[in-house]
Amino acid sequence: MNKVRFGMIGVGNMGTSHCGWLVNNRIEGACLSAVCDIDEGRRNWAKENLPADVKIYDNYLDLLDSGEVDAVVIAVPHYLHPEMAIAALERDLHVMVEKPAGVYVNQIKEMNAAAAKKPQLVFGMMFNQRMNPLYQKVKAILEEGTIGDIRRVSWMITSWWRTQKYYDSSAWRATWAGEGGGVLVNQAPHQLDLLQWLCGMPVNMQAHLKYGSHRDITVEDDVTAYFEYANGASGTFITCTHDALGTDRLEIHGDNGKIIITDSKTVTVKKLNKPEEVLNRELDFRQMLALVKGQTGEKLYTEESFECPENWDQQHIDVLINFTGAILHGEELIAPGAEGVKAVEIANAMFLSDWLGRTVEMPVDGDLFYEKLQERVKKEQGEH
């Protein structure tokens, strides 16, 4: 194979973008061969806007069985991701899944098991933020041990402002039955993936969620979570979709310094000149104050800053380039599909903690989460 023929399952917002990148030759070694959408309007769009040789289907199984594609990108409502991925893998097709991997961990584990049975196939997740140069540099700084062992992580990401018209734009949006949740499954999966990619998986979770906060929806749009890591470090995650003046600030505090990221654009790295443990042993209260206030000949820390303006399109393109390279040349994936379960597990734990009113241990109880999710689905359907 010298060119990967892609099939696009779902031609909504993200699927349309992927189609554009492929037909405009932004992904070397790849081309768009087929698309599928159940919506006639989107199929008409495809007829009018895509090259004439791109096949158009109204059933994804017909696309998978067509022989026209070597790989598929799945960009449909979240519940369908695992089901469609499994069907593609069973037909020996390479698979790229848009975020999130699914809605609940049990279905994602089934998808991962199907992929594990076909190790010759490339299975990837569209975690485009892993291709953001800013987060790649932050990950390198952490792995180099610049700030030492992590003690606390705090991310406030309330810059996901969405108005009521956004939620009303599609019947499946912001519903338990159609989307499987709100901000945690739609807007924040990238941050949840980055949290674990940078800092590892928590071992427990306590969360408080608000449902339909300042919006006419049934799912969560306001989240405050506290979690802990195996080494004793603690973390907080705060997000919402009703803050028109939203904040995006991530702090990673280690025993030898701190990384501060603002607006996913500016990074400040503060490195202590001596580890905090040493300063704690050596300094009395007056010496500590003098050091903090700069009244001694020593400096408490050194500081450097850099900026990496976000390039949203290029991040997605780079993930597709990486995925294509993995198929053609065996390149290592930046976002292996099997890792998609991690962000979903963190979200599931947040939901379950709020629904049970207590701290939950991780790995999350997949059966219990699914049971409680179905209760929400039935209640929502009963209200309508």
mmCIF file with all atom_site columns, N, CA, C and O in Angstrom, residues 138-175:
data_model
loop_
_atom_site.group_PDB
_atom_site.id
_atom_site.type_symbol
_atom_site.label_atom_id
_atom_site.label_alt_id
_atom_site.label_comp_id
_atom_site.label_asym_id
_atom_site.label_entity_id
_atom_site.label_seq_id
_atom_site.pdbx_PDB_ins_code
_atom_site.Cartn_x
_atom_site.Cartn_y
_atom_site.Cartn_z
_atom_site.occupancy
_atom_site.B_iso_or_equiv
_atom_site.pdbx_formal_charge
_atom_site.auth_seq_id
_atom_site.auth_comp_id
_atom_site.auth_asym_id
_atom_site.auth_atom_id
_atom_site.pdbx_PDB_model_num
ATOM 1   N N  . VAL A 1 138 ? 5.474   20.564 27.763 1.00 0.00 ? 138 VAL A N  1
ATOM 2   C CA . VAL A 1 138 ? 5.179   20.376 29.191 1.00 0.00 ? 138 VAL A CA 1
ATOM 3   C C  . VAL A 1 138 ? 5.435   18.930 29.591 1.00 0.00 ? 138 VAL A C  1
ATOM 4   O O  . VAL A 1 138 ? 6.013   18.652 30.653 1.00 0.00 ? 138 VAL A O  1
ATOM 5   N N  . LYS A 1 139 ? 5.018   17.997 28.745 1.00 0.00 ? 139 LYS A N  1
ATOM 6   C CA . LYS A 1 139 ? 5.243   16.579 29.049 1.00 0.00 ? 139 LYS A CA 1
ATOM 7   C C  . LYS A 1 139 ? 6.737   16.280 29.153 1.00 0.00 ? 139 LYS A C  1
ATOM 8   O O  . LYS A 1 139 ? 7.180   15.552 30.048 1.00 0.00 ? 139 LYS A O  1
ATOM 9   N N  . ALA A 1 140 ? 7.521   16.861 28.242 1.00 0.00 ? 140 ALA A N  1
ATOM 10  C CA . ALA A 1 140 ? 8.978   16.654 28.280 1.00 0.00 ? 140 ALA A CA 1
ATOM 11  C C  . ALA A 1 140 ? 9.579   17.229 29.563 1.00 0.00 ? 140 ALA A C  1
ATOM 12  O O  . ALA A 1 140 ? 10.447  16.611 30.188 1.00 0.00 ? 140 ALA A O  1
ATOM 13  N N  . ILE A 1 141 ? 9.108   18.391 29.986 1.00 0.00 ? 141 ILE A N  1
ATOM 14  C CA . ILE A 1 141 ? 9.602   19.016 31.223 1.00 0.00 ? 141 ILE A CA 1
ATOM 15  C C  . ILE A 1 141 ? 9.298   18.123 32.421 1.00 0.00 ? 141 ILE A C  1
ATOM 16  O O  . ILE A 1 141 ? 10.147  17.921 33.301 1.00 0.00 ? 141 ILE A O  1
ATOM 17  N N  . LEU A 1 142 ? 8.089   17.564 32.458 1.00 0.00 ? 142 LEU A N  1
ATOM 18  C CA . LEU A 1 142 ? 7.718   16.675 33.561 1.00 0.00 ? 142 LEU A CA 1
ATOM 19  C C  . LEU A 1 142 ? 8.571   15.407 33.553 1.00 0.00 ? 142 LEU A C  1
ATOM 20  O O  . LEU A 1 142 ? 9.042   14.954 34.603 1.00 0.00 ? 142 LEU A O  1
ATOM 21  N N  . GLU A 1 143 ? 8.764   14.825 32.361 1.00 0.00 ? 143 GLU A N  1
ATOM 22  C CA . GLU A 1 143 ? 9.523   13.578 32.274 1.00 0.00 ? 143 GLU A CA 1
ATOM 23  C C  . GLU A 1 143 ? 11.000  13.785 32.589 1.00 0.00 ? 143 GLU A C  1
ATOM 24  O O  . GLU A 1 143 ? 11.673  12.856 33.049 1.00 0.00 ? 143 GLU A O  1
ATOM 25  N N  . GLU A 1 144 ? 11.495  14.990 32.373 1.00 0.00 ? 144 GLU A N  1
ATOM 26  C CA . GLU A 1 144 ? 12.882  15.290 32.718 1.00 0.00 ? 144 GLU A CA 1
ATOM 27  C C  . GLU A 1 144 ? 13.068  15.488 34.223 1.00 0.00 ? 144 GLU A C  1
ATOM 28  O O  . GLU A 1 144 ? 14.204  15.575 34.702 1.00 0.00 ? 144 GLU A O  1
ATOM 29  N N  . GLY A 1 145 ? 11.964  15.593 34.966 1.00 0.00 ? 145 GLY A N  1
ATOM 30  C CA . GLY A 1 145 ? 12.039  15.763 36.405 1.00 0.00 ? 145 GLY A CA 1
ATOM 31  C C  . GLY A 1 145 ? 12.346  17.179 36.846 1.00 0.00 ? 145 GLY A C  1
ATOM 32  O O  . GLY A 1 145 ? 12.772  17.408 37.992 1.00 0.00 ? 145 GLY A O  1
ATOM 33  N N  . THR A 1 146 ? 12.114  18.144 35.973 1.00 0.00 ? 146 THR A N  1
ATOM 34  C CA . THR A 1 146 ? 12.456  19.535 36.263 1.00 0.00 ? 146 THR A CA 1
ATOM 35  C C  . THR A 1 146 ? 11.802  20.041 37.541 1.00 0.00 ? 146 THR A C  1
ATOM 36  O O  . THR A 1 146 ? 12.435  20.739 38.341 1.00 0.00 ? 146 THR A O  1
ATOM 37  N N  . ILE A 1 147 ? 10.519  19.710 37.751 1.00 0.00 ? 147 ILE A N  1
ATOM 38  C CA . ILE A 1 147 ? 9.827   20.206 38.955 1.00 0.00 ? 147 ILE A CA 1
ATOM 39  C C  . ILE A 1 147 ? 9.688   19.115 40.015 1.00 0.00 ? 147 ILE A C  1
ATOM 40  O O  . ILE A 1 147 ? 8.963   19.287 41.000 1.00 0.00 ? 147 ILE A O  1
ATOM 41  N N  . GLY A 1 148 ? 10.358  17.994 39.817 1.00 0.00 ? 148 GLY A N  1
ATOM 42  C CA . GLY A 1 148 ? 10.352  16.934 40.815 1.00 0.00 ? 148 GLY A CA 1
ATOM 43  C C  . GLY A 1 148 ? 9.074   16.119 40.807 1.00 0.00 ? 148 GLY A C  1
ATOM 44  O O  . GLY A 1 148 ? 8.352   16.054 39.799 1.00 0.00 ? 148 GLY A O  1
ATOM 45  N N  . ASP A 1 149 ? 8.786   15.494 41.935 1.00 0.00 ? 149 ASP A N  1
ATOM 46  C CA . ASP A 1 149 ? 7.587   14.671 42.062 1.00 0.00 ? 149 ASP A CA 1
ATOM 47  C C  . ASP A 1 149 ? 6.364   15.557 42.220 1.00 0.00 ? 149 ASP A C  1
ATOM 48  O O  . ASP A 1 149 ? 6.368   16.532 42.988 1.00 0.00 ? 149 ASP A O  1
ATOM 49  N N  . ILE A 1 150 ? 5.292   15.195 41.532 1.00 0.00 ? 150 ILE A N  1
ATOM 50  C CA . ILE A 1 150 ? 4.057   15.994 41.572 1.00 0.00 ? 150 ILE A CA 1
ATOM 51  C C  . ILE A 1 150 ? 3.421   15.913 42.957 1.00 0.00 ? 150 ILE A C  1
ATOM 52  O O  . ILE A 1 150 ? 3.296   14.837 43.544 1.00 0.00 ? 150 ILE A O  1
ATOM 53  N N  . ARG A 1 151 ? 3.013   17.075 43.466 1.00 0.00 ? 151 ARG A N  1
ATOM 54  C CA . ARG A 1 151 ? 2.312   17.150 44.736 1.00 0.00 ? 151 ARG A CA 1
ATOM 55  C C  . ARG A 1 151 ? 0.852   17.579 44.575 1.00 0.00 ? 151 ARG A C  1
ATOM 56  O O  . ARG A 1 151 ? -0.006  17.157 45.342 1.00 0.00 ? 151 ARG A O  1
ATOM 57  N N  . ARG A 1 152 ? 0.598   18.460 43.612 1.00 0.00 ? 152 ARG A N  1
ATOM 58  C CA . ARG A 1 152 ? -0.771  18.940 43.417 1.00 0.00 ? 152 ARG A CA 1
ATOM 59  C C  . ARG A 1 152 ? -0.965  19.353 41.962 1.00 0.00 ? 152 ARG A C  1
ATOM 60  O O  . ARG A 1 152 ? -0.070  19.938 41.347 1.00 0.00 ? 152 ARG A O  1
ATOM 61  N N  . VAL A 1 153 ? -2.146  19.032 41.433 1.00 0.00 ? 153 VAL A N  1
ATOM 62  C CA . VAL A 1 153 ? -2.541  19.431 40.083 1.00 0.00 ? 153 VAL A CA 1
ATOM 63  C C  . VAL A 1 153 ? -3.863  20.178 40.187 1.00 0.00 ? 153 VAL A C  1
ATOM 64  O O  . VAL A 1 153 ? -4.776  19.733 40.898 1.00 0.00 ? 153 VAL A O  1
ATOM 65  N N  . SER A 1 154 ? -3.983  21.290 39.490 1.00 0.00 ? 154 SER A N  1
ATOM 66  C CA . SER A 1 154 ? -5.221  22.071 39.533 1.00 0.00 ? 154 SER A CA 1
ATOM 67  C C  . SER A 1 154 ? -5.513  22.622 38.148 1.00 0.00 ? 154 SER A C  1
ATOM 68  O O  . SER A 1 154 ? -4.689  23.338 37.579 1.00 0.00 ? 154 SER A O  1
ATOM 69  N N  . TRP A 1 155 ? -6.667  22.260 37.596 1.00 0.00 ? 155 TRP A N  1
ATOM 70  C CA . TRP A 1 155 ? -7.053  22.778 36.273 1.00 0.00 ? 155 TRP A CA 1
ATOM 71  C C  . TRP A 1 155 ? -8.449  23.380 36.363 1.00 0.00 ? 155 TRP A C  1
ATOM 72  O O  . TRP A 1 155 ? -9.425  22.680 36.637 1.00 0.00 ? 155 TRP A O  1
ATOM 73  N N  . MET A 1 156 ? -8.507  24.692 36.126 1.00 0.00 ? 156 MET A N  1
ATOM 74  C CA . MET A 1 156 ? -9.796  25.360 35.956 1.00 0.00 ? 156 MET A CA 1
ATOM 75  C C  . MET A 1 156 ? -9.944  25.671 34.477 1.00 0.00 ? 156 MET A C  1
ATOM 76  O O  . MET A 1 156 ? -9.185  26.460 33.917 1.00 0.00 ? 156 MET A O  1
ATOM 77  N N  . ILE A 1 157 ? -10.924 25.008 33.844 1.00 0.00 ? 157 ILE A N  1
ATOM 78  C CA . ILE A 1 157 ? -11.147 25.183 32.412 1.00 0.00 ? 157 ILE A CA 1
ATOM 79  C C  . ILE A 1 157 ? -12.638 25.494 32.215 1.00 0.00 ? 157 ILE A C  1
ATOM 80  O O  . ILE A 1 157 ? -13.450 24.605 31.956 1.00 0.00 ? 157 ILE A O  1
ATOM 81  N N  . THR A 1 158 ? -12.988 26.760 32.420 1.00 0.00 ? 158 THR A N  1
ATOM 82  C CA . THR A 1 158 ? -14.388 27.200 32.310 1.00 0.00 ? 158 THR A CA 1
ATOM 83  C C  . THR A 1 158 ? -14.618 27.999 31.033 1.00 0.00 ? 158 THR A C  1
ATOM 84  O O  . THR A 1 158 ? -15.613 28.714 30.913 1.00 0.00 ? 158 THR A O  1
ATOM 85  N N  . SER A 1 159 ? -13.691 27.874 30.081 1.00 0.00 ? 159 SER A N  1
ATOM 86  C CA . SER A 1 159 ? -13.785 28.630 28.832 1.00 0.00 ? 159 SER A CA 1
ATOM 87  C C  . SER A 1 159 ? -14.530 27.857 27.741 1.00 0.00 ? 159 SER A C  1
ATOM 88  O O  . SER A 1 159 ? -14.230 27.977 26.552 1.00 0.00 ? 159 SER A O  1
ATOM 89  N N  . TRP A 1 160 ? -15.498 27.060 28.159 1.00 0.00 ? 160 TRP A N  1
ATOM 90  C CA . TRP A 1 160 ? -16.308 26.259 27.229 1.00 0.00 ? 160 TRP A CA 1
ATOM 91  C C  . TRP A 1 160 ? -17.697 26.870 27.075 1.00 0.00 ? 160 TRP A C  1
ATOM 92  O O  . TRP A 1 160 ? -18.684 26.152 27.026 1.00 0.00 ? 160 TRP A O  1
ATOM 93  N N  . TRP A 1 161 ? -17.801 28.181 27.018 1.00 0.00 ? 161 TRP A N  1
ATOM 94  C CA . TRP A 1 161 ? -19.107 28.842 26.979 1.00 0.00 ? 161 TRP A CA 1
ATOM 95  C C  . TRP A 1 161 ? -19.951 28.336 25.811 1.00 0.00 ? 161 TRP A C  1
ATOM 96  O O  . TRP A 1 161 ? -19.508 28.313 24.664 1.00 0.00 ? 161 TRP A O  1
ATOM 97  N N  . ARG A 1 162 ? -21.159 27.894 26.142 1.00 0.00 ? 162 ARG A N  1
ATOM 98  C CA . ARG A 1 162 ? -22.126 27.456 25.149 1.00 0.00 ? 162 ARG A CA 1
ATOM 99  C C  . ARG A 1 162 ? -23.487 28.055 25.481 1.00 0.00 ? 162 ARG A C  1
ATOM 100 O O  . ARG A 1 162 ? -23.934 27.996 26.627 1.00 0.00 ? 162 ARG A O  1
ATOM 101 N N  . THR A 1 163 ? -24.146 28.639 24.488 1.00 0.00 ? 163 THR A N  1
ATOM 102 C CA . THR A 1 163 ? -25.466 29.239 24.708 1.00 0.00 ? 163 THR A CA 1
ATOM 103 C C  . THR A 1 163 ? -26.571 28.201 24.487 1.00 0.00 ? 163 THR A C  1
ATOM 104 O O  . THR A 1 163 ? -26.318 27.104 23.982 1.00 0.00 ? 163 THR A O  1
ATOM 105 N N  . GLN A 1 164 ? -27.786 28.588 24.847 1.00 0.00 ? 164 GLN A N  1
ATOM 106 C CA . GLN A 1 164 ? -28.907 27.654 24.708 1.00 0.00 ? 164 GLN A CA 1
ATOM 107 C C  . GLN A 1 164 ? -29.115 27.242 23.253 1.00 0.00 ? 164 GLN A C  1
ATOM 108 O O  . GLN A 1 164 ? -29.471 26.089 22.976 1.00 0.00 ? 164 GLN A O  1
ATOM 109 N N  . LYS A 1 165 ? -28.878 28.160 22.325 1.00 0.00 ? 165 LYS A N  1
ATOM 110 C CA . LYS A 1 165 ? -29.079 27.825 20.914 1.00 0.00 ? 165 LYS A CA 1
ATOM 111 C C  . LYS A 1 165 ? -28.139 26.695 20.468 1.00 0.00 ? 165 LYS A C  1
ATOM 112 O O  . LYS A 1 165 ? -28.481 25.891 19.604 1.00 0.00 ? 165 LYS A O  1
ATOM 113 N N  . TYR A 1 166 ? -26.953 26.645 21.050 1.00 0.00 ? 166 TYR A N  1
ATOM 114 C CA . TYR A 1 166 ? -26.040 25.539 20.751 1.00 0.00 ? 166 TYR A CA 1
ATOM 115 C C  . TYR A 1 166 ? -26.673 24.221 21.165 1.00 0.00 ? 166 TYR A C  1
ATOM 116 O O  . TYR A 1 166 ? -26.681 23.245 20.401 1.00 0.00 ? 166 TYR A O  1
ATOM 117 N N  . TYR A 1 167 ? -27.206 24.174 22.381 1.00 0.00 ? 167 TYR A N  1
ATOM 118 C CA . TYR A 1 167 ? -27.807 22.936 22.865 1.00 0.00 ? 167 TYR A CA 1
ATOM 119 C C  . TYR A 1 167 ? -29.067 22.568 22.089 1.00 0.00 ? 167 TYR A C  1
ATOM 120 O O  . TYR A 1 167 ? -29.400 21.386 21.939 1.00 0.00 ? 167 TYR A O  1
ATOM 121 N N  . ASP A 1 168 ? -29.767 23.575 21.590 1.00 0.00 ? 168 ASP A N  1
ATOM 122 C CA . ASP A 1 168 ? -31.007 23.319 20.841 1.00 0.00 ? 168 ASP A CA 1
ATOM 123 C C  . ASP A 1 168 ? -30.756 22.974 19.382 1.00 0.00 ? 168 ASP A C  1
ATOM 124 O O  . ASP A 1 168 ? -31.693 22.664 18.648 1.00 0.00 ? 168 ASP A O  1
ATOM 125 N N  . SER A 1 169 ? -29.484 23.024 18.950 1.00 0.00 ? 169 SER A N  1
ATOM 126 C CA . SER A 1 169 ? -29.168 22.837 17.531 1.00 0.00 ? 169 SER A CA 1
ATOM 127 C C  . SER A 1 169 ? -29.355 21.404 17.060 1.00 0.00 ? 169 SER A C  1
ATOM 128 O O  . SER A 1 169 ? -29.475 21.149 15.861 1.00 0.00 ? 169 SER A O  1
ATOM 129 N N  . SER A 1 170 ? -29.363 20.455 17.988 1.00 0.00 ? 170 SER A N  1
ATOM 130 C CA . SER A 1 170 ? -29.545 19.048 17.614 1.00 0.00 ? 170 SER A CA 1
ATOM 131 C C  . SER A 1 170 ? -30.214 18.310 18.766 1.00 0.00 ? 170 SER A C  1
ATOM 132 O O  . SER A 1 170 ? -29.874 18.544 19.933 1.00 0.00 ? 170 SER A O  1
ATOM 133 N N  . ALA A 1 171 ? -31.139 17.419 18.446 1.00 0.00 ? 171 ALA A N  1
ATOM 134 C CA . ALA A 1 171 ? -31.919 16.729 19.481 1.00 0.00 ? 171 ALA A CA 1
ATOM 135 C C  . ALA A 1 171 ? -31.064 15.821 20.358 1.00 0.00 ? 171 ALA A C  1
ATOM 136 O O  . ALA A 1 171 ? -31.419 15.548 21.506 1.00 0.00 ? 171 ALA A O  1
ATOM 137 N N  . TRP A 1 172 ? -29.932 15.337 19.837 1.00 0.00 ? 172 TRP A N  1
ATOM 138 C CA . TRP A 1 172 ? -29.110 14.412 20.623 1.00 0.00 ? 172 TRP A CA 1
ATOM 139 C C  . TRP A 1 172 ? -28.169 15.122 21.575 1.00 0.00 ? 172 TRP A C  1
ATOM 140 O O  . TRP A 1 172 ? -27.668 14.527 22.519 1.00 0.00 ? 172 TRP A O  1
ATOM 141 N N  . ARG A 1 173 ? -27.958 16.428 21.345 1.00 0.00 ? 173 ARG A N  1
ATOM 142 C CA . ARG A 1 173 ? -27.001 17.164 22.167 1.00 0.00 ? 173 ARG A CA 1
ATOM 143 C C  . ARG A 1 173 ? -27.469 17.271 23.612 1.00 0.00 ? 173 ARG A C  1
ATOM 144 O O  . ARG A 1 173 ? -28.652 17.470 23.892 1.00 0.00 ? 173 ARG A O  1
ATOM 145 N N  . ALA A 1 174 ? -26.511 17.164 24.537 1.00 0.00 ? 174 ALA A N  1
ATOM 146 C CA . ALA A 1 174 ? -26.763 17.409 25.960 1.00 0.00 ? 174 ALA A CA 1
ATOM 147 C C  . ALA A 1 174 ? -27.929 16.574 26.479 1.00 0.00 ? 174 ALA A C  1
ATOM 148 O O  . ALA A 1 174 ? -28.791 17.057 27.207 1.00 0.00 ? 174 ALA A O  1
ATOM 149 N N  . THR A 1 175 ? -27.948 15.292 26.089 1.00 0.00 ? 175 THR A N  1
ATOM 150 C CA . THR A 1 175 ? -28.941 14.349 26.604 1.00 0.00 ? 175 THR A CA 1
ATOM 151 C C  . THR A 1 175 ? -28.216 13.095 27.070 1.00 0.00 ? 175 THR A C  1
ATOM 152 O O  . THR A 1 175 ? -27.160 12.744 26.539 1.00 0.00 ? 175 THR A O  1
#
